[in-house]
mmCIF file of C-alpha atoms and ligand atoms in Angstrom:
data_model
loop_
_atom_site.group_PDB
_atom_site.id
_atom_site.type_symbol
_atom_site.label_atom_id
_atom_site.label_comp_id
_atom_site.label_asym_id
_atom_site.label_seq_id
_atom_site.Cartn_x
_atom_site.Cartn_y
_atom_site.Cartn_z
ATOM 1 C CA UNK A 1 0.000 0.000 0.000
ATOM 2 C CA UNK A 2 1.259 3.472 -0.876
ATOM 3 C CA UNK A 3 0.547 6.095 1.779
ATOM 4 C CA UNK A 4 0.984 9.869 1.605
ATOM 5 C CA UNK A 5 1.267 11.587 4.993
ATOM 6 C CA UNK A 6 0.854 15.358 5.307
ATOM 7 C CA UNK A 7 2.110 17.238 8.367
ATOM 8 C CA UNK A 8 4.931 14.882 9.389
ATOM 9 C CA UNK A 9 6.537 17.420 11.748
ATOM 10 C CA UNK A 10 3.380 18.164 13.731
ATOM 11 C CA UNK A 11 2.374 16.480 16.994
ATOM 12 C CA UNK A 12 0.143 13.946 15.277
ATOM 13 C CA UNK A 13 2.121 13.652 12.034
ATOM 14 C CA UNK A 14 5.308 12.802 13.937
ATOM 15 C CA UNK A 15 3.506 9.884 15.582
ATOM 16 C CA UNK A 16 1.993 8.745 12.275
ATOM 17 C CA UNK A 17 5.427 8.658 10.699
ATOM 18 C CA UNK A 18 6.196 5.980 13.287
ATOM 19 C CA UNK A 19 2.926 4.024 13.214
ATOM 20 C CA UNK A 20 2.058 3.976 9.492
ATOM 21 C CA UNK A 21 5.102 2.139 8.062
ATOM 22 C CA UNK A 22 3.719 -1.240 9.253
ATOM 23 C CA UNK A 23 0.923 -0.719 6.703
ATOM 24 C CA UNK A 24 2.937 0.148 3.625
ATOM 25 C CA UNK A 25 5.337 2.572 1.974
ATOM 26 C CA UNK A 26 4.930 6.030 3.463
ATOM 27 C CA UNK A 27 5.793 9.208 1.569
ATOM 28 C CA UNK A 28 5.841 11.941 4.236
ATOM 29 C CA UNK A 29 5.649 15.542 3.150
ATOM 30 C CA UNK A 30 6.474 18.588 5.231
ATOM 31 C CA UNK A 31 5.837 22.231 4.455
ATOM 32 C CA UNK A 32 9.156 22.652 2.615
ATOM 33 C CA UNK A 33 8.363 19.764 0.305
ATOM 34 C CA UNK A 34 4.773 20.834 -0.271
ATOM 35 C CA UNK A 35 3.087 24.023 0.927
ATOM 36 C CA UNK A 36 -0.612 23.271 1.374
ATOM 37 C CA UNK A 37 -1.359 26.898 0.552
ATOM 38 C CA UNK A 38 -0.451 25.986 -3.057
ATOM 39 C CA UNK A 39 -3.572 24.067 -4.052
ATOM 40 C CA UNK A 40 -2.433 23.278 -7.604
ATOM 41 C CA UNK A 41 0.723 21.758 -6.227
ATOM 42 C CA UNK A 42 -1.298 19.633 -3.774
ATOM 43 C CA UNK A 43 -3.340 18.308 -6.688
ATOM 44 C CA UNK A 44 -0.325 17.755 -8.950
ATOM 45 C CA UNK A 45 1.711 15.973 -6.268
ATOM 46 C CA UNK A 46 -1.094 13.602 -5.290
ATOM 47 C CA UNK A 47 -1.882 12.780 -8.930
ATOM 48 C CA UNK A 48 1.767 11.998 -9.505
ATOM 49 C CA UNK A 49 2.233 9.912 -6.340
ATOM 50 C CA UNK A 50 -1.052 7.977 -6.786
ATOM 51 C CA UNK A 51 -1.415 6.880 -3.162
ATOM 52 C CA UNK A 52 -3.885 4.260 -1.926
ATOM 53 C CA UNK A 53 -4.211 6.140 1.343
ATOM 54 C CA UNK A 54 -3.835 9.833 2.245
ATOM 55 C CA UNK A 55 -3.419 10.732 5.920
ATOM 56 C CA UNK A 56 -3.797 14.451 6.519
ATOM 57 C CA UNK A 57 -2.281 15.334 9.899
ATOM 58 C CA UNK A 58 -1.459 18.875 8.787
ATOM 59 C CA UNK A 59 -3.448 21.976 9.621
ATOM 60 C CA UNK A 60 -3.125 25.660 10.324
ATOM 61 C CA UNK A 61 -3.428 25.195 14.115
ATOM 62 C CA UNK A 62 -2.414 28.596 15.521
ATOM 63 C CA UNK A 63 -5.903 29.510 16.740
ATOM 64 C CA UNK A 64 -5.062 33.113 17.675
ATOM 65 C CA UNK A 65 -2.957 33.921 14.601
ATOM 66 C CA UNK A 66 -5.693 32.576 12.344
ATOM 67 C CA UNK A 67 -7.737 35.663 13.279
ATOM 68 C CA UNK A 68 -5.080 37.754 11.454
ATOM 69 C CA UNK A 69 -4.497 35.291 8.602
ATOM 70 C CA UNK A 70 -7.971 34.001 7.722
ATOM 71 C CA UNK A 71 -7.152 33.450 4.030
ATOM 72 C CA UNK A 72 -4.175 31.234 4.734
ATOM 73 C CA UNK A 73 -6.066 29.328 7.458
ATOM 74 C CA UNK A 74 -8.898 28.829 4.972
ATOM 75 C CA UNK A 75 -6.560 27.517 2.246
ATOM 76 C CA UNK A 76 -4.794 25.028 4.528
ATOM 77 C CA UNK A 77 -7.778 23.908 6.635
ATOM 78 C CA UNK A 78 -10.660 24.189 4.183
ATOM 79 C CA UNK A 79 -9.509 24.205 0.544
ATOM 80 C CA UNK A 80 -6.523 21.831 0.640
ATOM 81 C CA UNK A 81 -8.548 19.032 2.331
ATOM 82 C CA UNK A 82 -11.189 19.473 -0.397
ATOM 83 C CA UNK A 83 -8.503 18.999 -3.069
ATOM 84 C CA UNK A 84 -7.183 15.929 -1.211
ATOM 85 C CA UNK A 85 -10.701 14.456 -1.129
ATOM 86 C CA UNK A 86 -11.270 15.141 -4.829
ATOM 87 C CA UNK A 87 -7.990 13.545 -5.946
ATOM 88 C CA UNK A 88 -8.493 10.689 -3.512
ATOM 89 C CA UNK A 89 -11.879 9.957 -5.114
ATOM 90 C CA UNK A 90 -10.475 9.957 -8.649
ATOM 91 C CA UNK A 91 -7.672 7.603 -7.562
ATOM 92 C CA UNK A 92 -10.031 5.265 -5.649
ATOM 93 C CA UNK A 93 -7.976 6.018 -2.542
ATOM 94 C CA UNK A 94 -8.943 6.580 1.102
ATOM 95 C CA UNK A 95 -8.580 9.900 2.908
ATOM 96 C CA UNK A 96 -8.140 10.128 6.677
ATOM 97 C CA UNK A 97 -8.567 13.715 7.872
ATOM 98 C CA UNK A 98 -8.634 15.299 11.339
ATOM 99 C CA UNK A 99 -10.965 18.007 12.530
ATOM 100 C CA UNK A 100 -11.618 19.704 15.826
ATOM 101 C CA UNK A 101 -13.911 20.214 18.826
ATOM 102 C CA UNK A 102 -13.658 23.950 17.961
ATOM 103 C CA UNK A 103 -16.413 23.471 15.353
ATOM 104 C CA UNK A 104 -18.779 23.740 18.371
ATOM 105 C CA UNK A 105 -19.699 26.880 20.309
ATOM 106 C CA UNK A 106 -19.108 25.264 23.711
ATOM 107 C CA UNK A 107 -22.484 26.143 25.187
ATOM 108 C CA UNK A 108 -23.455 22.499 25.784
ATOM 109 C CA UNK A 109 -23.095 20.802 29.135
ATOM 110 C CA UNK A 110 -22.916 17.206 27.964
ATOM 111 C CA UNK A 111 -20.364 15.861 25.446
ATOM 112 C CA UNK A 112 -21.063 16.694 21.804
ATOM 113 C CA UNK A 113 -22.115 13.960 19.405
ATOM 114 C CA UNK A 114 -21.518 14.010 15.645
ATOM 115 C CA UNK A 115 -25.132 15.054 15.012
ATOM 116 C CA UNK A 116 -25.049 18.108 17.292
ATOM 117 C CA UNK A 117 -25.217 21.465 15.477
ATOM 118 C CA UNK A 118 -21.911 23.179 14.797
ATOM 119 C CA UNK A 119 -21.303 26.893 15.348
ATOM 120 C CA UNK A 120 -17.598 27.759 15.506
ATOM 121 C CA UNK A 121 -16.551 30.827 17.491
ATOM 122 C CA UNK A 122 -13.284 31.599 15.681
ATOM 123 C CA UNK A 123 -11.603 31.604 12.255
ATOM 124 C CA UNK A 124 -9.741 28.357 12.965
ATOM 125 C CA UNK A 125 -12.979 26.532 13.856
ATOM 126 C CA UNK A 126 -14.778 27.993 10.832
ATOM 127 C CA UNK A 127 -11.959 26.978 8.475
ATOM 128 C CA UNK A 128 -11.915 23.429 9.881
ATOM 129 C CA UNK A 129 -15.699 23.161 9.532
ATOM 130 C CA UNK A 130 -15.566 24.262 5.879
ATOM 131 C CA UNK A 131 -12.795 21.671 5.415
ATOM 132 C CA UNK A 132 -15.205 18.991 6.681
ATOM 133 C CA UNK A 133 -17.903 20.196 4.282
ATOM 134 C CA UNK A 134 -15.511 20.279 1.324
ATOM 135 C CA UNK A 135 -14.448 16.698 2.022
ATOM 136 C CA UNK A 136 -18.073 15.566 2.302
ATOM 137 C CA UNK A 137 -18.860 17.217 -1.041
ATOM 138 C CA UNK A 138 -15.852 15.952 -3.004
ATOM 139 C CA UNK A 139 -14.929 12.786 -1.159
ATOM 140 C CA UNK A 140 -15.873 9.174 -1.513
ATOM 141 C CA UNK A 141 -14.028 6.881 0.911
ATOM 142 C CA UNK A 142 -12.996 9.102 3.794
ATOM 143 C CA UNK A 143 -13.050 9.436 7.553
ATOM 144 C CA UNK A 144 -13.151 12.815 9.270
ATOM 145 C CA UNK A 145 -11.921 12.248 12.812
ATOM 146 C CA UNK A 146 -12.802 15.157 15.083
ATOM 147 C CA UNK A 147 -10.484 15.291 18.040
ATOM 148 C CA UNK A 148 -9.707 17.652 20.905
ATOM 149 C CA UNK A 149 -6.908 19.077 23.094
ATOM 150 C CA UNK A 150 -4.128 17.160 21.312
ATOM 151 C CA UNK A 151 -0.819 16.997 23.174
ATOM 152 C CA UNK A 152 2.549 15.350 22.822
ATOM 153 C CA UNK A 153 5.633 15.364 24.985
ATOM 154 C CA UNK A 154 7.482 17.143 22.174
ATOM 155 C CA UNK A 155 7.309 20.839 21.338
ATOM 156 C CA UNK A 156 5.050 23.520 22.703
ATOM 157 C CA UNK A 157 2.098 21.444 23.903
ATOM 158 C CA UNK A 158 -0.007 22.331 26.976
ATOM 159 C CA UNK A 159 1.746 19.521 28.878
ATOM 160 C CA UNK A 160 5.205 20.980 28.244
ATOM 161 C CA UNK A 161 3.965 24.510 28.940
ATOM 162 C CA UNK A 162 2.603 23.481 32.362
ATOM 163 C CA UNK A 163 5.849 21.651 33.202
ATOM 164 C CA UNK A 164 7.797 24.799 32.206
ATOM 165 C CA UNK A 165 5.560 27.205 34.185
ATOM 166 C CA UNK A 166 5.839 24.927 37.246
ATOM 167 C CA UNK A 167 9.630 25.348 37.162
ATOM 168 C CA UNK A 168 9.565 29.168 37.044
ATOM 169 C CA UNK A 169 6.698 30.193 39.337
ATOM 170 C CA UNK A 170 5.489 29.550 42.867
ATOM 171 C CA UNK A 171 1.802 29.997 41.939
ATOM 172 C CA UNK A 172 0.025 28.830 38.799
ATOM 173 C CA UNK A 173 -3.416 30.049 37.803
ATOM 174 C CA UNK A 174 -5.105 27.782 35.242
ATOM 175 C CA UNK A 175 -8.606 28.190 33.838
ATOM 176 C CA UNK A 176 -11.200 25.791 35.190
ATOM 177 C CA UNK A 177 -14.055 26.936 32.934
ATOM 178 C CA UNK A 178 -12.638 25.345 29.752
ATOM 179 C CA UNK A 179 -13.577 21.677 29.588
ATOM 180 C CA UNK A 180 -12.454 19.176 26.947
ATOM 181 C CA UNK A 181 -10.865 15.789 26.277
ATOM 182 C CA UNK A 182 -7.055 15.742 26.475
ATOM 183 C CA UNK A 183 -5.857 13.464 23.665
ATOM 184 C CA UNK A 184 -2.335 12.048 23.400
ATOM 185 C CA UNK A 185 -1.120 12.348 19.803
ATOM 186 C CA UNK A 186 0.443 8.867 19.998
ATOM 187 C CA UNK A 187 -2.809 7.251 21.134
ATOM 188 C CA UNK A 188 -4.640 8.966 18.270
ATOM 189 C CA UNK A 189 -2.082 7.886 15.645
ATOM 190 C CA UNK A 190 -1.974 4.333 16.997
ATOM 191 C CA UNK A 191 -5.730 3.832 17.184
ATOM 192 C CA UNK A 192 -6.117 5.234 13.654
ATOM 193 C CA UNK A 193 -3.378 2.926 12.382
ATOM 194 C CA UNK A 194 -5.055 -0.010 14.131
ATOM 195 C CA UNK A 195 -8.316 0.862 12.426
ATOM 196 C CA UNK A 196 -6.550 1.028 9.063
ATOM 197 C CA UNK A 197 -4.889 -2.337 9.727
ATOM 198 C CA UNK A 198 -8.289 -3.889 10.530
ATOM 199 C CA UNK A 199 -9.672 -2.695 7.170
ATOM 200 C CA UNK A 200 -6.531 -3.428 5.209
ATOM 201 C CA UNK A 201 -8.091 -6.095 2.958
ATOM 202 C CA UNK A 202 -10.791 -3.758 1.640
ATOM 203 C CA UNK A 203 -9.693 -0.288 2.593
ATOM 204 C CA UNK A 204 -11.636 1.810 0.101
ATOM 205 C CA UNK A 205 -14.797 -0.370 0.133
ATOM 206 C CA UNK A 206 -14.761 -0.481 3.938
ATOM 207 C CA UNK A 207 -14.377 3.241 4.398
ATOM 208 C CA UNK A 208 -16.786 4.083 1.576
ATOM 209 C CA UNK A 209 -19.455 2.233 3.562
ATOM 210 C CA UNK A 210 -18.505 3.792 6.880
ATOM 211 C CA UNK A 211 -17.431 7.193 5.627
ATOM 212 C CA UNK A 212 -18.345 10.238 7.654
ATOM 213 C CA UNK A 213 -17.500 12.143 10.790
ATOM 214 C CA UNK A 214 -16.426 10.427 14.003
ATOM 215 C CA UNK A 215 -15.403 11.873 17.355
ATOM 216 C CA UNK A 216 -12.116 10.366 18.609
ATOM 217 C CA UNK A 217 -10.463 11.679 21.775
ATOM 218 C CA UNK A 218 -9.180 10.658 25.182
ATOM 219 C CA UNK A 219 -11.984 9.032 27.202
ATOM 220 C CA UNK A 220 -13.866 11.173 29.745
ATOM 221 C CA UNK A 221 -13.362 14.917 30.045
ATOM 222 C CA UNK A 222 -11.844 17.480 32.367
ATOM 223 C CA UNK A 223 -11.040 21.158 32.886
ATOM 224 C CA UNK A 224 -7.679 22.688 32.004
ATOM 225 C CA UNK A 225 -7.144 23.239 35.738
ATOM 226 C CA UNK A 226 -7.649 19.541 36.599
ATOM 227 C CA UNK A 227 -5.556 18.532 33.610
ATOM 228 C CA UNK A 228 -2.695 20.772 34.789
ATOM 229 C CA UNK A 229 -2.875 19.213 38.279
ATOM 230 C CA UNK A 230 -2.627 15.730 36.752
ATOM 231 C CA UNK A 231 0.314 16.829 34.583
ATOM 232 C CA UNK A 232 2.186 17.978 37.682
ATOM 233 C CA UNK A 233 1.239 14.815 39.591
ATOM 234 C CA UNK A 234 2.811 12.776 36.762
ATOM 235 C CA UNK A 235 5.909 14.983 36.395
ATOM 236 C CA UNK A 236 8.867 12.585 36.018
ATOM 237 C CA UNK A 237 11.156 15.156 37.744
ATOM 238 C CA UNK A 238 8.998 16.688 40.521
ATOM 239 C CA UNK A 239 12.056 17.912 42.452
ATOM 240 C CA UNK A 240 12.586 20.554 39.730
ATOM 241 C CA UNK A 241 9.180 22.149 40.430
ATOM 242 C CA UNK A 242 9.144 25.540 42.153
ATOM 243 C CA UNK A 243 5.359 25.750 42.199
ATOM 244 C CA UNK A 244 3.619 25.689 45.590
ATOM 245 C CA UNK A 245 0.011 26.560 44.699
ATOM 246 C CA UNK A 246 -2.206 25.850 41.667
ATOM 247 C CA UNK A 247 -5.287 28.065 41.580
ATOM 248 C CA UNK A 248 -8.377 27.815 39.363
ATOM 249 C CA UNK A 249 -8.923 30.852 37.120
ATOM 250 C CA UNK A 250 -11.528 32.039 34.605
ATOM 251 C CA UNK A 251 -11.057 32.436 30.846
ATOM 252 C CA UNK A 252 -11.931 36.162 30.957
ATOM 253 C CA UNK A 253 -8.790 36.764 33.054
ATOM 254 C CA UNK A 254 -6.672 35.651 30.071
ATOM 255 C CA UNK A 255 -8.042 37.464 26.996
ATOM 256 C CA UNK A 256 -6.946 36.016 23.644
ATOM 257 C CA UNK A 257 -7.531 37.248 20.061
ATOM 258 C CA UNK A 258 -9.688 34.178 19.294
ATOM 259 C CA UNK A 259 -12.697 33.203 21.389
ATOM 260 C CA UNK A 260 -12.673 29.575 22.514
ATOM 261 C CA UNK A 261 -15.563 27.247 23.280
ATOM 262 C CA UNK A 262 -15.873 26.659 27.035
ATOM 263 C CA UNK A 263 -17.286 23.132 26.996
ATOM 264 C CA UNK A 264 -16.045 21.133 24.005
ATOM 265 C CA UNK A 265 -15.929 17.544 25.284
ATOM 266 C CA UNK A 266 -16.623 14.967 22.571
ATOM 267 C CA UNK A 267 -18.834 11.905 22.851
ATOM 268 C CA UNK A 268 -16.889 9.157 21.049
ATOM 269 C CA UNK A 269 -19.529 6.410 21.270
ATOM 270 C CA UNK A 270 -20.132 6.323 17.516
ATOM 271 C CA UNK A 271 -16.455 5.608 16.794
ATOM 272 C CA UNK A 272 -16.211 2.969 19.530
ATOM 273 C CA UNK A 273 -19.391 1.167 18.447
ATOM 274 C CA UNK A 274 -18.771 1.315 14.692
ATOM 275 C CA UNK A 275 -15.201 0.089 14.820
ATOM 276 C CA UNK A 276 -15.269 -2.024 18.003
ATOM 277 C CA UNK A 277 -12.380 -0.089 19.549
ATOM 278 C CA UNK A 278 -12.224 1.396 23.055
ATOM 279 C CA UNK A 279 -10.643 4.763 23.678
ATOM 280 C CA UNK A 280 -8.588 4.768 26.885
ATOM 281 C CA UNK A 281 -9.364 7.415 29.520
ATOM 282 C CA UNK A 282 -7.561 10.741 29.181
ATOM 283 C CA UNK A 283 -5.895 10.379 32.603
ATOM 284 C CA UNK A 284 -4.594 6.815 32.156
ATOM 285 C CA UNK A 285 -3.213 7.900 28.768
ATOM 286 C CA UNK A 286 -1.542 10.951 30.322
ATOM 287 C CA UNK A 287 0.112 8.701 32.912
ATOM 288 C CA UNK A 288 1.418 6.462 30.145
ATOM 289 C CA UNK A 289 2.597 9.418 28.031
ATOM 290 C CA UNK A 290 4.480 10.965 30.936
ATOM 291 C CA UNK A 291 6.060 7.693 32.064
ATOM 292 C CA UNK A 292 8.327 8.210 29.028
HETATM 293 N N1 LIG B 301 -3.625 20.592 18.740
HETATM 294 C C1 LIG B 301 -4.856 20.469 19.178
HETATM 295 O O1 LIG B 301 -5.158 20.746 20.364
HETATM 296 C C2 LIG B 301 -5.951 19.982 18.270
HETATM 297 C C3 LIG B 301 -7.269 19.908 18.762
HETATM 298 C C4 LIG B 301 -8.281 19.442 17.920
HETATM 299 C C5 LIG B 301 -7.990 19.055 16.637
HETATM 300 N N2 LIG B 301 -6.717 19.145 16.174
HETATM 301 C C6 LIG B 301 -6.464 18.738 14.784
HETATM 302 O O2 LIG B 301 -5.598 17.608 14.821
HETATM 303 C C7 LIG B 301 -4.739 17.638 13.663
HETATM 304 C C8 LIG B 301 -3.286 17.530 14.114
HETATM 305 O O3 LIG B 301 -2.985 18.633 14.962
HETATM 306 P P1 LIG B 301 -1.536 18.828 15.620
HETATM 307 O O4 LIG B 301 -1.738 19.302 17.004
HETATM 308 O O5 LIG B 301 -0.690 17.613 15.360
HETATM 309 O O6 LIG B 301 -1.007 20.043 14.743
HETATM 310 P P2 LIG B 301 0.457 20.696 14.687
HETATM 311 O O7 LIG B 301 1.346 20.055 15.700
HETATM 312 O O8 LIG B 301 0.282 22.166 14.723
HETATM 313 O O9 LIG B 301 0.961 20.249 13.266
HETATM 314 C C9 LIG B 301 0.395 20.765 12.088
HETATM 315 C C10 LIG B 301 1.294 20.427 10.920
HETATM 316 O O10 LIG B 301 0.720 21.036 9.764
HETATM 317 C C11 LIG B 301 1.771 21.622 9.027
HETATM 318 N N3 LIG B 301 1.344 22.751 8.223
HETATM 319 C C12 LIG B 301 0.736 23.901 8.633
HETATM 320 N N4 LIG B 301 0.580 24.737 7.606
HETATM 321 C C13 LIG B 301 1.094 24.106 6.512
HETATM 322 C C14 LIG B 301 1.230 24.464 5.149
HETATM 323 N N5 LIG B 301 0.838 25.650 4.667
HETATM 324 N N6 LIG B 301 1.822 23.575 4.319
HETATM 325 C C15 LIG B 301 2.257 22.374 4.773
HETATM 326 N N7 LIG B 301 2.163 21.979 6.048
HETATM 327 C C16 LIG B 301 1.582 22.841 6.905
HETATM 328 C C17 LIG B 301 2.766 22.097 10.080
HETATM 329 O O11 LIG B 301 4.005 22.276 9.462
HETATM 330 P P3 LIG B 301 5.206 23.077 10.205
HETATM 331 O O12 LIG B 301 5.770 22.053 11.142
HETATM 332 O O13 LIG B 301 6.120 23.443 9.109
HETATM 333 O O14 LIG B 301 4.565 24.236 10.894
HETATM 334 C C18 LIG B 301 2.720 20.944 11.074
HETATM 335 O O15 LIG B 301 3.617 19.920 10.701
HETATM 336 C C19 LIG B 301 -5.094 18.913 12.915
HETATM 337 O O16 LIG B 301 -6.033 18.605 11.927
HETATM 338 C C20 LIG B 301 -5.755 19.789 13.965
HETATM 339 O O17 LIG B 301 -6.658 20.720 13.398
HETATM 340 C C21 LIG B 301 -5.694 19.577 16.958
#
């Protein structure tokens, strides 16, 4: 099987570069090799490579900067996935794409299902939602996996930020009014790869039948404040911490250019039932991730 992976240097893409090779030959493309803002080039490259499977782990993910660069966010998050879906259909290939909990407005108080109405609050969420619609219009055998609060132990994730803040401050104030599902990038890449392995014999027929949107995230949900406390409890080097107190704060104390949904937990029952896979709880996954 020939696989094209977009976004290999991102949190999720980095993990896919390690989990996909058991399935076939992976051609991984980063921004230097292919800028997703160049839609013609996306089309040309995919037509030339003729993959059986496209995994799109790339996205314009800087939620605040997207407010200043809506056109670029729209190209990368909305138009490029549409082109991927179109070429994938003409090649008889499968497209795996990731979307976000930020397609919701966060006014719910129980986890969102796939049939709940969307109403994004910011440019990033709007661009990702249009990306979903473009894939639905042009695609054939595809899965759109909506996930939330993705972290890895590499780079500038919330986990590494909290560990850094806890080494420089005696008090941390973390919002407790934002609630979501922390999702370890490795768990997400591995469960997606497992799903692909299960359907290996009839990849495009299988996913044509089951195509659509699925919620996939760490099991359960929590606030950023509780998540931060768990991060510190699992710190592999607690003696380096200078922090004495962790206080709950409110989102309005930390104004940002982009509004964020307050409650964006995802109900992943549809994914678990359709594919017979269980998503581990966010806190057991965090423990595993931080054990190194
Ligand atoms: N992070 C979250 O909390 C979160 C939550 C919900 C959903 N998601 C979704 O999950 C998926 C994976 O997210 P992630 O956290 O792994 O993202 P990430 O770490 O920010 O990685 C995104 C990747 O996309 C690449 N990219 C951005 N613009 C590009 C362009 N113009 N051309 C080519 N490549 C480009 C980046 O390349 P560079 O390395 O060169 O910048 C990076 O490798 C995305 O679809 C995202 O929307 C993420």
